[in-house]
Amino acid sequence: MRAIKKYLIDNLGIICALAGMILFLYLWPATHATFLTQTNIFNVLRQSSTNLMLACGMTMVIILGGIDLSVGSIIAMSGVLGAATVVWGGMPEILGILVALLSGLIFGLFNGLVIALTSIPPFIVTLASMNIAKGIAYVYSGGRPIRCMTNAWKFLGAGYVGSIPTPVITMTIVFVAAILILNRTRTGRHIYAVGGNNTAAKFSGINTAKVKFFVYSFSGLMAGLAGITIASRLYSGTCTSGDGAEMDAIAAVVVGGTSMAGGSGKLGGTLIGVLIIGILNNGLNLMGVNSDWQYIIKGAVILLAVYVDFLRSTKKAK
Amino acid sequence: MSEYLLEMRNINKSFPGVKALQNVDFQLKSGEVHALLGENGAGKSTLIKVLGGIYNAEQGEIFINGSQVTIKNVSDARSNGISIIHQELVLVPHMTVAENIFLGREISGKFGIEGNKMRRESQKMLDRFDLGIDAGELVGNLSIAQQQMVEIVKAISFNCKILVMDEPTSSISDREVKALFDIMRNLTAQGVGIIYISHKMSELNEVCDRVTVLRDGTYVGTRVVKETPREELIHMMVGRELSSYYVRDHVENTETILKCEHIDDNRKTKKRVNDVSFEIHKGEIVGFAGLVGAGRSETMECIFGLTPNFTGDIILDGQKLNIKTPVDAMNAGIAMVPEDRKLDGLYLVQSVSFNSTIEVLREFIKNLRVNHNREREITQEFIDKMHTKTPSLEQTVGNLSGGNQQKVMIGRWLATNPKILILDEPTRGVDVGAKVEIYEIMNDLTKQGVSIIMISSELPEIINMSDRVYVMYEGRLTGCINWQNLSQEAIMKLATQEN
């Protein structure tokens, strides 16, 4: 009970924003009939699912004081590699999924290794791997989508378990796992410690390299999972999928109240951040807003959400 | 012309839940150095921030040269000739000295900013104090002390009449302190009034004319420094008799617990640890003295596993240790509280509880279960043991006072049950009351059998707390003195190798 109360108070600003958006879309005549239907709710969740997966990894990365720009490209690469394994290699779907996950994990391991062992800034390291991953996707597919239409392939992104879309289930599992890691393990505390004060963490006997290695690997794995989920939903591995996905994930994390300076932040906030961005996209579509305009509105809403949070935190500090 | 350059009357300022200042009076004469004393939380910073226009007082009047002024913001303060040098340096390291001095009011002519002119002007100001600093140098390349000088020059360049210095000597060496004091005298001779905030009582006699003491947001009194004994000032600050300032029951001839032989950092450049051998006995406080850069902290970093390539033998309790990482040192029973707690020690954005338990997570996080009760228990235990003053276990550490931050740091390491506790500058930036408490805790710990290695640049602290003192000079041990023979002269002789 106390935990729930604390959660509500900590995230008051963004919860109000979320509730306001929901209320608005429910009352707005053009969206009243469609917005709160089961189909549309699952629609929102399905569209948000991959962003939440990325955002779980990204929250850890940002708490660690870093950034992971490569996740969007990893989505394209892992989708292409997974689909190619099945379509061109004639392998079973499960192997395609594993290849996709593995390719994401390998890129995460690579990011983590370089960031842990050198002092090259994460921004640069992941900028490089972002380009490499994108390049692999293009080179491997020749720039064309690799279509895969089998039912087993569709299950992960477009299928259902009972009446619930599969990606919603995947997203829930991932979210719970991430919460457990961050809040209930020593590694979780160490992530906060390294992000809060790297030198202090070293003095505390924390293996900072190991922590960084773990976090970036996790983020890479999440990108691989998101990649295969999207490829399944689109029935194809496409080298343009995941374009800009890293920015949506970063936006969700920041809107959720995690500081870009590192050392603090909560996954609970990230969840709301993901929902805000998901509902925003969905609502603008339902309202028939031109997609060019959607960018501008999205940007403004992100800035507003972060600004409200900024006001709250400066008030608290006084 | 009024008697006072600055007069603050009946200043009141409160924050939610706290009356930070209550009817505080303060007077500054022109040409004097006026110390502002008080424990952390006494209201010194608040008073200074009111003067500097960062806070607005609810009540009270400020007079400069006898005429009343209103200071609503920083630029009001500046136009009234008030300059403040904050404790944390606020220079831009990637810019030159001249650019920093003229930051925000660059001289620009027809063709944009006139870099050369700014540089010449700055150099003139620097040379006035004979500082030997080049105005074209990047600030990041200067030593902390030199940066401090640049701050002062910057402050004076605003044509200031009233200069506030908040703990300017907390991070510079004795020699540099002397240069700083020379500059201060130079300024007062020109009629500037200086308000000086410091925790170091020894500096008062040297540089200050009068002193005003605040306690719990109220005005306690103003004295002439030369006529006031130190005990009286301390009494005014803490409001109670302190039994004695330093608390130490010396021990002698106990068994050897730690033996370090031929410790060497094996660095090709900037070698700081050169064949250092020493031993620590059970229940001892062993001081390490020396100038800044003598290699004291670096020696301890070797022993604590922070220097990867060091060589030498570390023998604890008769067993030779193989220390490669801090974890090895911790497992063996060695704990180290680093010199700069903000930079190297604390997680400022996190809670007291997070900071207290980060070394001992094992005790309450198991198999995806966090035992919050146990976490609170551990935190509370060390808050009690260290007499840490914090409103709650969830308080953000960055908001605690320096003394309480240090107590959280020490408490964190006590949670690991160390045999050897290394304290690097344990009372830097800590107020008097908390200092005495830290000394008491150190004394108690040694009675429980813990041995303490204390690195300190404050000689009185070294002399009064240590059972033995090792002195280092340029990476080498130059001597060891027993407590009966300790004196400033004996230590300085070994620390400077001047005869």
Coordinates of N, CA and C in Angstrom, one line a residue, chain B residues 78 90-108 112-123 125-126 133-142 150-151 153-155 157-158:
Chain B
R78 N 26.0 42.6 -7.1 CA 27.2 43.0 -7.8 C 27.3 44.5 -8.0
V90 N 33.7 27.8 -9.6 CA 32.7 27.9 -10.7 C 33.4 28.5 -12.0
L91 N 34.6 27.9 -12.3 CA 35.3 28.4 -13.5 C 35.0 27.3 -14.6
V92 N 35.2 27.8 -15.8 CA 35.0 26.8 -16.9 C 36.4 26.3 -17.3
P93 N 36.7 25.0 -17.1 CA 38.0 24.5 -17.3 C 38.5 24.6 -18.7
H94 N 37.7 24.6 -19.7 CA 38.1 24.5 -21.1 C 38.4 25.9 -21.6
M95 N 38.2 27.0 -20.8 CA 38.4 28.3 -21.3 C 39.7 28.9 -20.6
T96 N 40.2 29.9 -21.2 CA 41.4 30.5 -20.7 C 41.1 31.4 -19.4
V97 N 42.1 31.7 -18.7 CA 42.0 32.5 -17.5 C 41.3 33.8 -17.9
A98 N 41.7 34.5 -19.0 CA 41.1 35.7 -19.3 C 39.6 35.6 -19.7
E99 N 39.4 34.5 -20.4 CA 38.0 34.3 -20.8 C 37.1 34.1 -19.6
N100 N 37.6 33.4 -18.6 CA 36.9 33.2 -17.4 C 36.6 34.5 -16.6
I101 N 37.7 35.3 -16.6 CA 37.6 36.5 -15.8 C 36.5 37.4 -16.4
F102 N 36.4 37.4 -17.8 CA 35.5 38.3 -18.4 C 34.2 37.5 -18.9
L103 N 34.0 36.4 -18.3 CA 32.8 35.6 -18.7 C 31.5 36.3 -18.4
G104 N 30.7 36.4 -19.5 CA 29.4 37.1 -19.3 C 29.5 38.6 -19.5
R105 N 30.6 39.2 -19.6 CA 30.7 40.6 -19.9 C 32.0 40.8 -20.8
E106 N 32.1 40.0 -21.8 CA 33.2 40.1 -22.7 C 33.3 41.5 -23.3
I107 N 34.5 41.9 -23.5 CA 34.7 43.2 -24.2 C 34.5 42.9 -25.7
S108 N 33.6 43.6 -26.3 CA 33.5 43.4 -27.8 C 33.5 44.7 -28.5
G112 N 33.6 42.1 -33.2 CA 33.3 41.0 -32.3 C 34.2 41.1 -31.1
I113 N 34.3 39.9 -30.4 CA 35.0 39.9 -29.1 C 36.5 40.2 -29.3
E114 N 37.0 41.1 -28.4 CA 38.4 41.5 -28.5 C 39.3 40.6 -27.5
G115 N 39.6 39.5 -28.0 CA 40.4 38.5 -27.1 C 41.6 39.1 -26.6
N116 N 42.4 39.8 -27.4 CA 43.7 40.3 -27.0 C 43.5 41.4 -25.9
K117 N 42.5 42.2 -26.0 CA 42.3 43.2 -25.0 C 42.0 42.6 -23.7
M118 N 41.1 41.6 -23.7 CA 40.7 40.9 -22.5 C 41.9 40.3 -21.8
R119 N 42.7 39.8 -22.7 CA 43.9 39.1 -22.1 C 44.8 40.1 -21.5
R120 N 45.0 41.2 -22.1 CA 45.9 42.2 -21.5 C 45.4 42.7 -20.2
E121 N 44.1 43.0 -20.2 CA 43.4 43.5 -19.0 C 43.6 42.5 -17.9
S122 N 43.3 41.3 -18.2 CA 43.4 40.2 -17.2 C 44.8 40.1 -16.6
Q123 N 45.8 40.1 -17.6 CA 47.1 40.0 -17.1 C 47.5 41.1 -16.2
M125 N 45.6 42.6 -14.1 CA 45.0 42.3 -12.8 C 45.8 41.2 -12.1
L126 N 46.2 40.2 -12.8 CA 46.9 39.1 -12.2 C 48.3 39.6 -11.7
I133 N 50.6 33.8 -13.0 CA 49.7 33.1 -13.8 C 49.5 33.8 -15.2
D134 N 49.6 33.0 -16.3 CA 49.4 33.5 -17.6 C 48.0 33.6 -17.9
A135 N 47.5 34.8 -18.4 CA 46.1 35.0 -18.6 C 45.6 34.1 -19.8
G136 N 46.6 33.6 -20.6 CA 46.2 32.9 -21.8 C 46.1 31.4 -21.5
E137 N 46.5 31.0 -20.3 CA 46.5 29.6 -19.9 C 45.0 29.0 -19.8
L138 N 44.8 27.8 -20.1 CA 43.5 27.2 -19.8 C 43.4 26.9 -18.3
V139 N 42.2 27.3 -17.8 CA 42.0 27.1 -16.4 C 42.2 25.7 -15.9
G140 N 41.8 24.8 -16.8 CA 41.9 23.3 -16.4 C 43.3 22.9 -16.2
N141 N 44.3 23.7 -16.7 CA 45.7 23.3 -16.5 C 46.3 23.9 -15.2
L142 N 45.5 24.7 -14.5 CA 46.0 25.3 -13.3 C 45.8 24.4 -12.1
V150 N 42.4 32.8 -9.4 CA 41.7 33.4 -10.5 C 40.3 33.8 -10.1
E151 N 39.7 33.0 -9.3 CA 38.3 33.3 -8.8 C 38.4 34.6 -8.1
V153 N 40.6 37.1 -8.4 CA 40.9 38.2 -9.3 C 39.6 38.5 -10.1
K154 N 38.9 37.4 -10.4 CA 37.6 37.6 -11.1 C 36.6 38.4 -10.2
A155 N 36.6 38.1 -9.0 CA 35.7 38.8 -8.0 C 36.1 40.2 -7.9
S157 N 37.7 42.0 -10.0 CA 37.5 42.7 -11.3 C 36.1 43.4 -11.4
F158 N 35.2 43.0 -10.6 CA 33.9 43.6 -10.6 C 33.9 44.9 -9.7

